[in-house]
Amino acid sequence: MISKTVEDKAFEQQLIGYRRKLHENPELSMEEYETTKAIEGWLDEAGVETIDLPLETGVLAIINGKKPGPVIALRSDIDALPIQEKTGLPFASKVPGKMHACGHDFHMASMLGAAQLLNGRTDEIEGTVRIIFQPAEETGAGALRVLKTGVLDGVRAILGMHDMPNLATGTIGIKSGPLMAAVDHFLIEIKGKGTHAAAPENGVDPVVIASHVVTALQSIVSRTISPLNNAVISVSRLQAGNTWNVIPGKAELEGTVRTFQEDVRARIPGKMRRIAEGVAQAFGAQAILTYNSQGPSLQNDEKLSGWAAETARKSGLHVVTPIPSTIGEDFAQYLEKIPGAFFFMGVSGNSNLHEPDLIIDEQAIAPSARFFADLAIDVLKKLNKE
Ligand code: NI
C-alpha cells in the first residue's frame, strides 16, 4: 500500500464530495439542468475552461496543452434513472423516484478529477483534450445529439468508461473489438378476430397465436445463429384482452434483440418477420412486425485499447479482459465516427447496475481520475509520434 500525501487525500475527498452532491441530486435524461450548473461551477472554480454546448444540458471542458498536437476527447454521461433509492446511505437521493443507479455520478466525479489534473499538467499535453459531460445516455439519444453539434469534428480519439460493480476497485476491464451489445426494439401485432370466449369457433384467437409466436421465436438463436456468435431475443411484454369471457381481436408482443456482430444483427429481423407472419397465417390471422434499431454494438479500437492497457498498468491498475455486456451504451455512436475505446472500471459494488440498493466504492474515483488524465497525455504523445 502506497502511503498517500496530504494533497492526494484532499483531492480524493474533493472528488468524493462532488460525487455525493451529484448522488443526492439525480436528474433524468435531458433534464440535467442543475447537474450541468454544478459541473460548470466546479470546473470554473478549478480554472478549467468550458464552452457552452448548443444543447440545453451538458458541458464541454477544454484543456489546451502547451505543445501543439491533435484533439482528443474524454466522455462522461450525466443522467440518472427513474428508480427509488434503497441504499440507506447518508447521501442517498433526495429526489423521490430518481437515483444515480448506473454510476454516472461516479463517471462525472472521475472526469472532473481528470479535468483538474490535466489543467495542472498542460506542459505535458501535446494537443487538446475535450471533456464531454454528455446528457441522456439512458435514453440512448445523448451521444447523437452531441455528435450533431459538431464539437467532436476533427477529434482523433475518444475515450470513456462505465463503472462495473462486479470488478474490484483498482481493476480495469480493457478489450479491443465488441464490448457492449447493439440494441434493437421490436413490436409484433397479431390481428385475429374477437368473439365470445365460450364460442372460439366464431373467432380467430390471437392469444393462442401469440403464444405460438413467442415459442417459435426461441428457435432463432438456438437453431439459426452459430453457437460461436452471440444474440439474445427477449419478448418482455405480451398483452391481449381485458376480461375473462371475451377473446380479444388482437395481441401485442414487444421486446428487445441484443447482438455483438453486425452480420448476425442484420439477419434477425427477417427471421422474426418470417416466423411471426408465417405462424399467424397458419392460424388464419395476420402479424405485423415493427423493428427499430436503438443503437449499434460498441466496438473498441485495437490500437487505442492496447495503449490504454499500457497506461493502466503504468498507473497501477490491474488490467483484465472483461466479459462483454449485453447492455447497450450510446458511446457506441461515437465509435462509429471516431476511433476510441471504452473501459469497465472496477468499483467493488454490492449489487448490479440499475438496482435500487447499489453502493459503489468511492475509493475508485481518484484512481479513475488519474488514469484518464494519464491516458489523455499518453494518447496525445503517441498520436504525435505516428
Ligand atoms: Ni450507465
mmCIF file of C-alpha atoms and ligand atoms in Angstrom:
data_model
loop_
_atom_site.group_PDB
_atom_site.id
_atom_site.type_symbol
_atom_site.label_atom_id
_atom_site.label_comp_id
_atom_site.label_asym_id
_atom_site.label_seq_id
_atom_site.Cartn_x
_atom_site.Cartn_y
_atom_site.Cartn_z
ATOM 1 C CA MET A 1 0.000 0.000 0.000
ATOM 2 C CA ILE A 2 1.448 3.317 -1.078
ATOM 3 C CA SER A 3 1.001 5.996 1.584
ATOM 4 C CA LYS A 4 -0.961 8.970 0.309
ATOM 5 C CA THR A 5 0.246 12.541 0.545
ATOM 6 C CA VAL A 6 -1.943 15.188 2.175
ATOM 7 C CA GLU A 7 -2.525 16.643 -1.284
ATOM 8 C CA ASP A 8 -3.701 13.261 -2.636
ATOM 9 C CA LYS A 9 -6.089 12.849 0.267
ATOM 10 C CA ALA A 10 -7.519 16.345 -0.202
ATOM 11 C CA PHE A 11 -8.017 15.656 -3.931
ATOM 12 C CA GLU A 12 -9.737 12.347 -3.152
ATOM 13 C CA GLN A 13 -12.028 13.994 -0.610
ATOM 14 C CA GLN A 14 -12.917 16.726 -3.075
ATOM 15 C CA LEU A 15 -13.917 14.198 -5.754
ATOM 16 C CA ILE A 16 -15.919 12.165 -3.234
ATOM 17 C CA GLY A 17 -17.641 15.428 -2.258
ATOM 18 C CA TYR A 18 -18.599 16.113 -5.906
ATOM 19 C CA ARG A 19 -19.893 12.577 -6.251
ATOM 20 C CA ARG A 20 -22.065 12.802 -3.116
ATOM 21 C CA LYS A 21 -23.593 16.141 -4.204
ATOM 22 C CA LEU A 22 -24.424 14.625 -7.588
ATOM 23 C CA HIS A 23 -25.725 11.455 -5.979
ATOM 24 C CA GLU A 24 -28.111 13.406 -3.735
ATOM 25 C CA ASN A 25 -29.490 15.369 -6.681
ATOM 26 C CA PRO A 26 -30.139 12.966 -9.578
ATOM 27 C CA GLU A 27 -31.796 14.257 -12.743
ATOM 28 C CA LEU A 28 -33.308 12.255 -15.586
ATOM 29 C CA SER A 29 -32.246 12.342 -19.243
ATOM 30 C CA MET A 30 -32.460 15.796 -20.870
ATOM 31 C CA GLU A 31 -33.480 17.343 -17.540
ATOM 32 C CA GLU A 32 -29.920 17.612 -16.183
ATOM 33 C CA TYR A 33 -30.107 21.392 -15.594
ATOM 34 C CA GLU A 34 -28.778 21.510 -12.015
ATOM 35 C CA THR A 35 -26.186 18.837 -12.801
ATOM 36 C CA THR A 36 -24.966 20.963 -15.725
ATOM 37 C CA LYS A 37 -24.734 24.048 -13.477
ATOM 38 C CA ALA A 38 -22.859 22.112 -10.789
ATOM 39 C CA ILE A 39 -20.287 20.725 -13.260
ATOM 40 C CA GLU A 40 -19.768 24.165 -14.829
ATOM 41 C CA GLY A 41 -19.338 25.677 -11.362
ATOM 42 C CA TRP A 42 -16.763 23.117 -10.223
ATOM 43 C CA LEU A 43 -14.787 23.360 -13.472
ATOM 44 C CA ASP A 44 -14.854 27.127 -13.184
ATOM 45 C CA GLU A 45 -13.557 27.002 -9.571
ATOM 46 C CA ALA A 46 -10.740 24.736 -10.766
ATOM 47 C CA GLY A 47 -9.863 27.195 -13.542
ATOM 48 C CA VAL A 48 -10.852 24.798 -16.333
ATOM 49 C CA GLU A 49 -12.233 26.441 -19.465
ATOM 50 C CA THR A 50 -15.722 25.384 -20.555
ATOM 51 C CA ILE A 51 -17.707 26.218 -23.646
ATOM 52 C CA ASP A 52 -21.459 26.201 -23.967
ATOM 53 C CA LEU A 53 -22.782 23.214 -25.836
ATOM 54 C CA PRO A 54 -25.626 24.175 -28.157
ATOM 55 C CA LEU A 55 -27.768 21.773 -26.108
ATOM 56 C CA GLU A 56 -29.994 22.515 -23.111
ATOM 57 C CA THR A 57 -27.908 20.316 -20.825
ATOM 58 C CA GLY A 58 -24.343 19.008 -20.837
ATOM 59 C CA VAL A 59 -20.939 20.681 -20.608
ATOM 60 C CA LEU A 60 -17.787 20.708 -22.701
ATOM 61 C CA ALA A 61 -14.461 21.347 -20.924
ATOM 62 C CA ILE A 62 -11.363 22.223 -22.928
ATOM 63 C CA ILE A 63 -7.781 21.825 -21.811
ATOM 64 C CA ASN A 64 -5.227 23.187 -24.252
ATOM 65 C CA GLY A 65 -1.737 21.768 -23.972
ATOM 66 C CA LYS A 66 1.393 23.931 -24.124
ATOM 67 C CA LYS A 67 2.562 21.890 -27.109
ATOM 68 C CA PRO A 68 0.735 21.641 -30.440
ATOM 69 C CA GLY A 69 -0.964 18.419 -31.487
ATOM 70 C CA PRO A 70 -4.272 16.752 -32.253
ATOM 71 C CA VAL A 71 -7.566 16.958 -30.356
ATOM 72 C CA ILE A 72 -8.874 14.010 -28.369
ATOM 73 C CA ALA A 73 -11.981 13.624 -26.210
ATOM 74 C CA LEU A 74 -12.934 12.080 -22.880
ATOM 75 C CA ARG A 75 -16.586 11.452 -22.114
ATOM 76 C CA SER A 76 -18.771 11.124 -19.021
ATOM 77 C CA ASP A 77 -22.525 10.700 -19.059
ATOM 78 C CA ILE A 78 -24.555 12.733 -16.548
ATOM 79 C CA ASP A 79 -28.116 11.406 -16.282
ATOM 80 C CA ALA A 80 -29.833 9.316 -13.593
ATOM 81 C CA LEU A 81 -32.650 6.750 -13.600
ATOM 82 C CA PRO A 82 -36.322 6.677 -12.509
ATOM 83 C CA ILE A 83 -35.580 4.346 -9.574
ATOM 84 C CA GLN A 84 -36.441 4.793 -5.881
ATOM 85 C CA GLU A 85 -33.141 4.526 -3.982
ATOM 86 C CA LYS A 86 -32.902 1.911 -1.229
ATOM 87 C CA THR A 87 -29.270 2.163 -0.133
ATOM 88 C CA GLY A 88 -29.878 3.912 3.184
ATOM 89 C CA LEU A 89 -26.719 5.990 2.567
ATOM 90 C CA PRO A 90 -26.468 9.345 4.380
ATOM 91 C CA PHE A 91 -26.083 10.984 0.954
ATOM 92 C CA ALA A 92 -28.871 8.959 -0.719
ATOM 93 C CA SER A 93 -31.009 10.635 -3.378
ATOM 94 C CA LYS A 94 -33.125 13.495 -2.064
ATOM 95 C CA VAL A 95 -35.408 13.212 -5.070
ATOM 96 C CA PRO A 96 -38.207 10.659 -4.729
ATOM 97 C CA GLY A 97 -38.210 8.120 -7.547
ATOM 98 C CA LYS A 98 -34.862 9.176 -9.019
ATOM 99 C CA MET A 99 -31.426 7.701 -8.411
ATOM 100 C CA HIS A 100 -27.918 7.559 -9.836
ATOM 101 C CA ALA A 101 -28.229 3.768 -10.006
ATOM 102 C CA CYS A 102 -25.971 3.432 -13.051
ATOM 103 C CA GLY A 103 -22.977 5.202 -11.508
ATOM 104 C CA HIS A 104 -22.980 8.207 -13.826
ATOM 105 C CA ASP A 105 -22.217 10.243 -10.653
ATOM 106 C CA PHE A 106 -19.010 8.178 -10.393
ATOM 107 C CA HIS A 107 -18.209 8.930 -14.055
ATOM 108 C CA MET A 108 -18.742 12.678 -13.538
ATOM 109 C CA ALA A 109 -16.609 12.860 -10.386
ATOM 110 C CA SER A 110 -13.813 10.924 -12.130
ATOM 111 C CA MET A 111 -13.848 13.158 -15.211
ATOM 112 C CA LEU A 112 -13.992 16.311 -13.055
ATOM 113 C CA GLY A 113 -10.862 14.977 -11.370
ATOM 114 C CA ALA A 114 -9.218 14.203 -14.709
ATOM 115 C CA ALA A 115 -10.010 17.766 -15.862
ATOM 116 C CA GLN A 116 -8.310 19.244 -12.787
ATOM 117 C CA LEU A 117 -5.261 17.021 -13.113
ATOM 118 C CA LEU A 118 -4.904 17.793 -16.826
ATOM 119 C CA ASN A 119 -5.283 21.502 -16.142
ATOM 120 C CA GLY A 120 -2.271 21.244 -13.834
ATOM 121 C CA ARG A 121 -0.207 19.324 -16.393
ATOM 122 C CA THR A 122 -0.612 21.444 -19.543
ATOM 123 C CA ASP A 123 3.148 21.403 -20.174
ATOM 124 C CA GLU A 124 2.870 17.635 -20.777
ATOM 125 C CA ILE A 125 -0.161 17.887 -23.080
ATOM 126 C CA GLU A 126 0.751 17.732 -26.779
ATOM 127 C CA GLY A 127 -2.536 18.930 -28.226
ATOM 128 C CA THR A 128 -6.003 19.489 -26.798
ATOM 129 C CA VAL A 129 -8.263 17.438 -24.547
ATOM 130 C CA ARG A 130 -12.015 17.994 -24.737
ATOM 131 C CA ILE A 131 -14.093 16.510 -21.932
ATOM 132 C CA ILE A 132 -17.747 15.959 -22.777
ATOM 133 C CA PHE A 133 -20.261 15.730 -19.966
ATOM 134 C CA GLN A 134 -22.996 14.164 -22.073
ATOM 135 C CA PRO A 135 -26.744 14.240 -21.331
ATOM 136 C CA ALA A 136 -29.259 11.472 -21.919
ATOM 137 C CA GLU A 137 -27.228 8.274 -22.071
ATOM 138 C CA GLU A 138 -30.056 6.260 -20.549
ATOM 139 C CA THR A 139 -32.450 7.076 -23.395
ATOM 140 C CA GLY A 140 -29.743 6.345 -25.962
ATOM 141 C CA ALA A 141 -30.217 9.783 -27.526
ATOM 142 C CA GLY A 142 -27.412 11.857 -25.973
ATOM 143 C CA ALA A 143 -24.380 10.812 -27.999
ATOM 144 C CA LEU A 144 -26.105 11.504 -31.318
ATOM 145 C CA ARG A 145 -27.130 14.940 -30.059
ATOM 146 C CA VAL A 146 -23.539 15.732 -29.102
ATOM 147 C CA LEU A 147 -22.262 14.478 -32.484
ATOM 148 C CA LYS A 148 -24.778 16.728 -34.277
ATOM 149 C CA THR A 149 -23.393 19.830 -32.543
ATOM 150 C CA GLY A 150 -20.071 19.318 -34.344
ATOM 151 C CA VAL A 151 -17.980 19.731 -31.137
ATOM 152 C CA LEU A 152 -16.304 16.411 -31.933
ATOM 153 C CA ASP A 153 -15.458 17.237 -35.547
ATOM 154 C CA GLY A 154 -11.773 16.578 -36.138
ATOM 155 C CA VAL A 155 -11.327 14.646 -32.869
ATOM 156 C CA ARG A 156 -8.742 11.879 -33.389
ATOM 157 C CA ALA A 157 -9.691 9.592 -30.470
ATOM 158 C CA ILE A 158 -12.466 9.315 -27.875
ATOM 159 C CA LEU A 159 -12.218 7.521 -24.534
ATOM 160 C CA GLY A 160 -14.793 6.668 -21.879
ATOM 161 C CA MET A 161 -15.803 4.167 -19.235
ATOM 162 C CA HIS A 162 -18.572 2.545 -17.271
ATOM 163 C CA ASP A 163 -18.326 1.615 -13.620
ATOM 164 C CA MET A 164 -18.548 -2.145 -13.134
ATOM 165 C CA PRO A 165 -19.857 -3.366 -9.762
ATOM 166 C CA ASN A 166 -18.572 -6.923 -10.241
ATOM 167 C CA LEU A 167 -14.966 -5.787 -10.773
ATOM 168 C CA ALA A 168 -12.876 -4.887 -7.722
ATOM 169 C CA THR A 169 -11.658 -1.344 -7.113
ATOM 170 C CA GLY A 170 -8.257 -0.937 -8.744
ATOM 171 C CA THR A 171 -9.224 -3.237 -11.616
ATOM 172 C CA ILE A 172 -9.969 -2.103 -15.168
ATOM 173 C CA GLY A 173 -11.513 -4.179 -17.964
ATOM 174 C CA ILE A 174 -9.985 -3.396 -21.360
ATOM 175 C CA LYS A 175 -10.765 -5.274 -24.542
ATOM 176 C CA SER A 176 -10.493 -4.487 -28.248
ATOM 177 C CA GLY A 177 -13.430 -5.287 -30.539
ATOM 178 C CA PRO A 178 -17.014 -5.824 -29.357
ATOM 179 C CA LEU A 179 -17.656 -4.904 -25.712
ATOM 180 C CA MET A 180 -21.332 -3.955 -25.486
ATOM 181 C CA ALA A 181 -24.341 -5.052 -27.500
ATOM 182 C CA ALA A 182 -26.333 -3.498 -30.317
ATOM 183 C CA VAL A 183 -29.810 -2.711 -29.008
ATOM 184 C CA ASP A 184 -32.887 -3.295 -31.151
ATOM 185 C CA HIS A 185 -36.567 -2.981 -30.236
ATOM 186 C CA PHE A 186 -39.457 -4.881 -31.771
ATOM 187 C CA LEU A 187 -43.238 -4.885 -31.648
ATOM 188 C CA ILE A 188 -45.395 -7.630 -33.167
ATOM 189 C CA GLU A 189 -49.120 -7.022 -33.575
ATOM 190 C CA ILE A 190 -51.292 -10.075 -34.159
ATOM 191 C CA LYS A 191 -54.658 -9.350 -35.649
ATOM 192 C CA GLY A 192 -57.237 -12.115 -35.136
ATOM 193 C CA LYS A 193 -60.990 -11.901 -34.654
ATOM 194 C CA GLY A 194 -62.581 -11.318 -31.287
ATOM 195 C CA THR A 195 -65.525 -13.352 -30.104
ATOM 196 C CA HIS A 196 -67.229 -14.867 -27.026
ATOM 197 C CA ALA A 197 -64.742 -16.903 -25.015
ATOM 198 C CA ALA A 198 -67.338 -19.692 -24.804
ATOM 199 C CA ALA A 199 -67.547 -20.000 -28.607
ATOM 200 C CA PRO A 200 -63.979 -19.720 -30.012
ATOM 201 C CA GLU A 201 -65.074 -21.257 -33.327
ATOM 202 C CA ASN A 202 -66.610 -17.902 -34.240
ATOM 203 C CA GLY A 203 -63.292 -16.024 -33.967
ATOM 204 C CA VAL A 204 -59.539 -16.244 -34.560
ATOM 205 C CA ASP A 205 -57.866 -16.301 -31.153
ATOM 206 C CA PRO A 206 -54.774 -14.014 -31.122
ATOM 207 C CA VAL A 207 -53.822 -15.211 -27.595
ATOM 208 C CA VAL A 208 -53.113 -18.744 -28.801
ATOM 209 C CA ILE A 209 -51.315 -17.425 -31.891
ATOM 210 C CA ALA A 210 -49.179 -15.023 -29.849
ATOM 211 C CA SER A 211 -48.166 -17.924 -27.596
ATOM 212 C CA HIS A 212 -47.029 -19.939 -30.636
ATOM 213 C CA VAL A 213 -45.087 -16.930 -31.928
ATOM 214 C CA VAL A 214 -43.264 -16.476 -28.586
ATOM 215 C CA THR A 215 -42.272 -20.149 -28.592
ATOM 216 C CA ALA A 216 -41.235 -20.179 -32.256
ATOM 217 C CA LEU A 217 -39.066 -17.054 -31.809
ATOM 218 C CA GLN A 218 -36.905 -19.045 -29.362
ATOM 219 C CA SER A 219 -35.655 -21.162 -32.269
ATOM 220 C CA ILE A 220 -33.914 -18.213 -33.964
ATOM 221 C CA VAL A 221 -30.995 -18.011 -31.532
ATOM 222 C CA SER A 222 -30.828 -21.721 -30.753
ATOM 223 C CA ARG A 223 -31.196 -23.034 -34.337
ATOM 224 C CA THR A 224 -30.138 -20.342 -36.820
ATOM 225 C CA ILE A 225 -27.267 -18.439 -35.130
ATOM 226 C CA SER A 226 -23.852 -20.084 -34.867
ATOM 227 C CA PRO A 227 -23.084 -21.236 -31.317
ATOM 228 C CA LEU A 228 -19.840 -19.288 -31.712
ATOM 229 C CA ASN A 229 -21.717 -15.997 -32.167
ATOM 230 C CA ASN A 230 -23.961 -14.263 -29.649
ATOM 231 C CA ALA A 231 -27.525 -12.995 -29.688
ATOM 232 C CA VAL A 232 -30.473 -12.746 -27.357
ATOM 233 C CA ILE A 233 -34.142 -12.237 -28.283
ATOM 234 C CA SER A 234 -36.422 -11.457 -25.338
ATOM 235 C CA VAL A 235 -40.185 -10.988 -25.510
ATOM 236 C CA SER A 236 -40.733 -8.813 -22.457
ATOM 237 C CA ARG A 237 -44.347 -7.750 -22.951
ATOM 238 C CA LEU A 238 -47.233 -9.911 -24.131
ATOM 239 C CA GLN A 239 -50.586 -8.216 -23.967
ATOM 240 C CA ALA A 240 -54.082 -9.160 -25.101
ATOM 241 C CA GLY A 241 -57.652 -8.762 -23.957
ATOM 242 C CA ASN A 242 -59.160 -7.119 -20.911
ATOM 243 C CA THR A 243 -61.628 -9.567 -19.445
ATOM 244 C CA TRP A 244 -62.225 -13.279 -18.774
ATOM 245 C CA ASN A 245 -65.077 -14.128 -21.118
ATOM 246 C CA VAL A 246 -64.128 -12.349 -24.357
ATOM 247 C CA ILE A 247 -61.493 -13.482 -26.828
ATOM 248 C CA PRO A 248 -59.785 -10.243 -27.918
ATOM 249 C CA GLY A 249 -59.302 -9.156 -31.525
ATOM 250 C CA LYS A 250 -55.587 -8.556 -31.218
ATOM 251 C CA ALA A 251 -52.450 -9.317 -29.238
ATOM 252 C CA GLU A 252 -49.161 -7.455 -28.930
ATOM 253 C CA LEU A 253 -45.675 -8.762 -28.293
ATOM 254 C CA GLU A 254 -42.836 -6.376 -27.512
ATOM 255 C CA GLY A 255 -39.205 -6.948 -26.664
ATOM 256 C CA THR A 256 -35.552 -6.493 -27.459
ATOM 257 C CA VAL A 257 -32.785 -8.091 -29.503
ATOM 258 C CA ARG A 258 -29.124 -7.776 -28.471
ATOM 259 C CA THR A 259 -26.206 -8.721 -30.720
ATOM 260 C CA PHE A 260 -22.458 -8.128 -30.994
ATOM 261 C CA GLN A 261 -21.772 -8.920 -34.665
ATOM 262 C CA GLU A 262 -23.235 -6.741 -37.394
ATOM 263 C CA ASP A 263 -23.868 -9.695 -39.764
ATOM 264 C CA VAL A 264 -25.782 -11.569 -37.045
ATOM 265 C CA ARG A 265 -27.773 -8.459 -36.240
ATOM 266 C CA ALA A 266 -28.683 -7.890 -39.905
ATOM 267 C CA ARG A 267 -30.181 -11.376 -40.294
ATOM 268 C CA ILE A 268 -32.502 -11.352 -37.272
ATOM 269 C CA PRO A 269 -35.382 -9.029 -38.329
ATOM 270 C CA GLY A 270 -36.029 -11.098 -41.479
ATOM 271 C CA LYS A 271 -36.159 -14.328 -39.478
ATOM 272 C CA MET A 272 -38.520 -12.764 -36.927
ATOM 273 C CA ARG A 273 -40.807 -11.462 -39.653
ATOM 274 C CA ARG A 274 -40.971 -14.855 -41.369
ATOM 275 C CA ILE A 275 -41.870 -16.615 -38.116
ATOM 276 C CA ALA A 276 -44.439 -14.038 -36.949
ATOM 277 C CA GLU A 277 -46.159 -13.742 -40.336
ATOM 278 C CA GLY A 278 -45.931 -17.458 -41.098
ATOM 279 C CA VAL A 279 -47.311 -18.619 -37.748
ATOM 280 C CA ALA A 280 -50.119 -16.047 -37.838
ATOM 281 C CA GLN A 281 -51.028 -17.025 -41.397
ATOM 282 C CA ALA A 282 -51.096 -20.713 -40.470
ATOM 283 C CA PHE A 283 -53.827 -19.902 -37.932
ATOM 284 C CA GLY A 284 -55.741 -17.561 -40.216
ATOM 285 C CA ALA A 285 -54.528 -14.329 -38.611
ATOM 286 C CA GLN A 286 -52.188 -11.523 -39.610
ATOM 287 C CA ALA A 287 -48.944 -10.423 -37.931
ATOM 288 C CA ILE A 288 -47.177 -7.097 -38.380
ATOM 289 C CA LEU A 289 -43.588 -6.697 -37.171
ATOM 290 C CA THR A 290 -42.146 -3.257 -36.430
ATOM 291 C CA TYR A 291 -38.386 -3.410 -35.874
ATOM 292 C CA ASN A 292 -36.252 -0.445 -34.748
ATOM 293 C CA SER A 293 -32.560 -0.061 -34.174
ATOM 294 C CA GLN A 294 -31.770 1.782 -30.916
ATOM 295 C CA GLY A 295 -28.012 1.756 -31.333
ATOM 296 C CA PRO A 296 -25.030 -0.168 -32.699
ATOM 297 C CA SER A 297 -22.768 -2.525 -30.774
ATOM 298 C CA LEU A 298 -19.782 -0.911 -29.074
ATOM 299 C CA GLN A 299 -16.585 -1.773 -30.967
ATOM 300 C CA ASN A 300 -13.290 -0.758 -29.361
ATOM 301 C CA ASP A 301 -10.329 0.254 -31.491
ATOM 302 C CA GLU A 302 -7.467 -2.229 -31.230
ATOM 303 C CA LYS A 303 -4.625 0.299 -31.106
ATOM 304 C CA LEU A 304 -6.270 2.567 -28.517
ATOM 305 C CA SER A 305 -7.275 -0.422 -26.366
ATOM 306 C CA GLY A 306 -3.624 -1.513 -26.389
ATOM 307 C CA TRP A 307 -2.413 1.979 -25.457
ATOM 308 C CA ALA A 308 -4.989 2.147 -22.664
ATOM 309 C CA ALA A 309 -3.782 -1.156 -21.206
ATOM 310 C CA GLU A 310 -0.192 0.180 -21.168
ATOM 311 C CA THR A 311 -1.243 3.360 -19.379
ATOM 312 C CA ALA A 312 -3.470 1.452 -16.942
ATOM 313 C CA ARG A 313 -0.593 -0.812 -15.889
ATOM 314 C CA LYS A 314 1.694 2.202 -15.521
ATOM 315 C CA SER A 315 -0.992 3.922 -13.383
ATOM 316 C CA GLY A 316 -1.085 0.917 -11.070
ATOM 317 C CA LEU A 317 -4.421 -0.531 -12.193
ATOM 318 C CA HIS A 318 -4.906 -4.270 -12.559
ATOM 319 C CA VAL A 319 -5.873 -4.920 -16.198
ATOM 320 C CA VAL A 320 -8.311 -7.733 -17.009
ATOM 321 C CA THR A 321 -10.120 -8.829 -20.170
ATOM 322 C CA PRO A 322 -13.799 -8.135 -19.427
ATOM 323 C CA ILE A 323 -16.724 -10.314 -20.388
ATOM 324 C CA PRO A 324 -18.751 -8.312 -22.953
ATOM 325 C CA SER A 325 -22.082 -6.944 -21.736
ATOM 326 C CA THR A 326 -25.483 -7.363 -23.453
ATOM 327 C CA ILE A 327 -26.434 -3.940 -22.107
ATOM 328 C CA GLY A 328 -26.345 -1.130 -24.673
ATOM 329 C CA GLU A 329 -24.261 2.043 -24.384
ATOM 330 C CA ASP A 330 -24.625 5.106 -26.584
ATOM 331 C CA PHE A 331 -20.834 5.636 -26.540
ATOM 332 C CA ALA A 332 -21.071 3.141 -29.438
ATOM 333 C CA GLN A 333 -22.426 6.016 -31.567
ATOM 334 C CA TYR A 334 -19.165 7.955 -31.161
ATOM 335 C CA LEU A 335 -17.152 4.859 -32.075
ATOM 336 C CA GLU A 336 -18.983 4.596 -35.384
ATOM 337 C CA LYS A 337 -17.481 8.005 -36.285
ATOM 338 C CA ILE A 338 -14.268 8.282 -34.234
ATOM 339 C CA PRO A 339 -11.712 5.626 -33.226
ATOM 340 C CA GLY A 340 -11.808 5.127 -29.490
ATOM 341 C CA ALA A 341 -12.099 2.810 -26.561
ATOM 342 C CA PHE A 342 -14.472 2.261 -23.668
ATOM 343 C CA PHE A 343 -13.487 0.544 -20.438
ATOM 344 C CA PHE A 344 -15.103 -1.136 -17.451
ATOM 345 C CA MET A 345 -13.839 0.402 -14.194
ATOM 346 C CA GLY A 346 -13.975 -1.743 -11.065
ATOM 347 C CA VAL A 347 -15.965 -0.213 -8.174
ATOM 348 C CA SER A 348 -16.496 -3.250 -5.862
ATOM 349 C CA GLY A 349 -20.290 -2.868 -5.946
ATOM 350 C CA ASN A 350 -22.655 -4.755 -3.643
ATOM 351 C CA SER A 351 -25.319 -5.189 -6.335
ATOM 352 C CA ASN A 352 -25.895 -4.651 -10.066
ATOM 353 C CA LEU A 353 -26.266 -1.575 -12.252
ATOM 354 C CA HIS A 354 -29.832 -0.171 -12.291
ATOM 355 C CA GLU A 355 -30.665 -1.746 -8.914
ATOM 356 C CA PRO A 356 -32.042 0.405 -6.052
ATOM 357 C CA ASP A 357 -29.574 -0.876 -3.446
ATOM 358 C CA LEU A 358 -26.379 -0.368 -5.491
ATOM 359 C CA ILE A 359 -23.494 1.050 -3.453
ATOM 360 C CA ILE A 360 -20.130 1.581 -5.110
ATOM 361 C CA ASP A 361 -16.687 2.061 -3.557
ATOM 362 C CA GLU A 362 -15.766 5.751 -3.615
ATOM 363 C CA GLN A 363 -12.078 4.826 -3.312
ATOM 364 C CA ALA A 364 -12.292 4.025 -7.035
ATOM 365 C CA ILE A 365 -12.911 7.678 -8.030
ATOM 366 C CA ALA A 366 -9.417 9.197 -7.624
ATOM 367 C CA PRO A 367 -7.546 6.304 -9.355
ATOM 368 C CA SER A 368 -10.019 6.553 -12.209
ATOM 369 C CA ALA A 369 -9.426 10.326 -12.495
ATOM 370 C CA ARG A 370 -5.641 9.767 -12.521
ATOM 371 C CA PHE A 371 -5.926 7.034 -15.145
ATOM 372 C CA PHE A 372 -7.913 9.234 -17.543
ATOM 373 C CA ALA A 373 -5.505 12.152 -17.095
ATOM 374 C CA ASP A 374 -2.507 9.858 -17.737
ATOM 375 C CA LEU A 375 -4.271 8.248 -20.677
ATOM 376 C CA ALA A 376 -5.123 11.556 -22.383
ATOM 377 C CA ILE A 377 -1.490 12.670 -22.098
ATOM 378 C CA ASP A 378 -0.129 9.309 -23.334
ATOM 379 C CA VAL A 379 -2.553 9.061 -26.264
ATOM 380 C CA LEU A 380 -1.685 12.570 -27.489
ATOM 381 C CA LYS A 381 2.045 11.760 -27.257
ATOM 382 C CA LYS A 382 1.591 8.521 -29.180
ATOM 383 C CA LEU A 383 -0.618 10.116 -31.845
ATOM 384 C CA ASN A 384 2.034 12.804 -32.344
ATOM 385 C CA LYS A 385 4.681 10.174 -32.949
ATOM 386 C CA GLU A 386 2.689 8.445 -35.674
HETATM 387 NI NI NI B 1 -24.815 3.747 -17.415
#
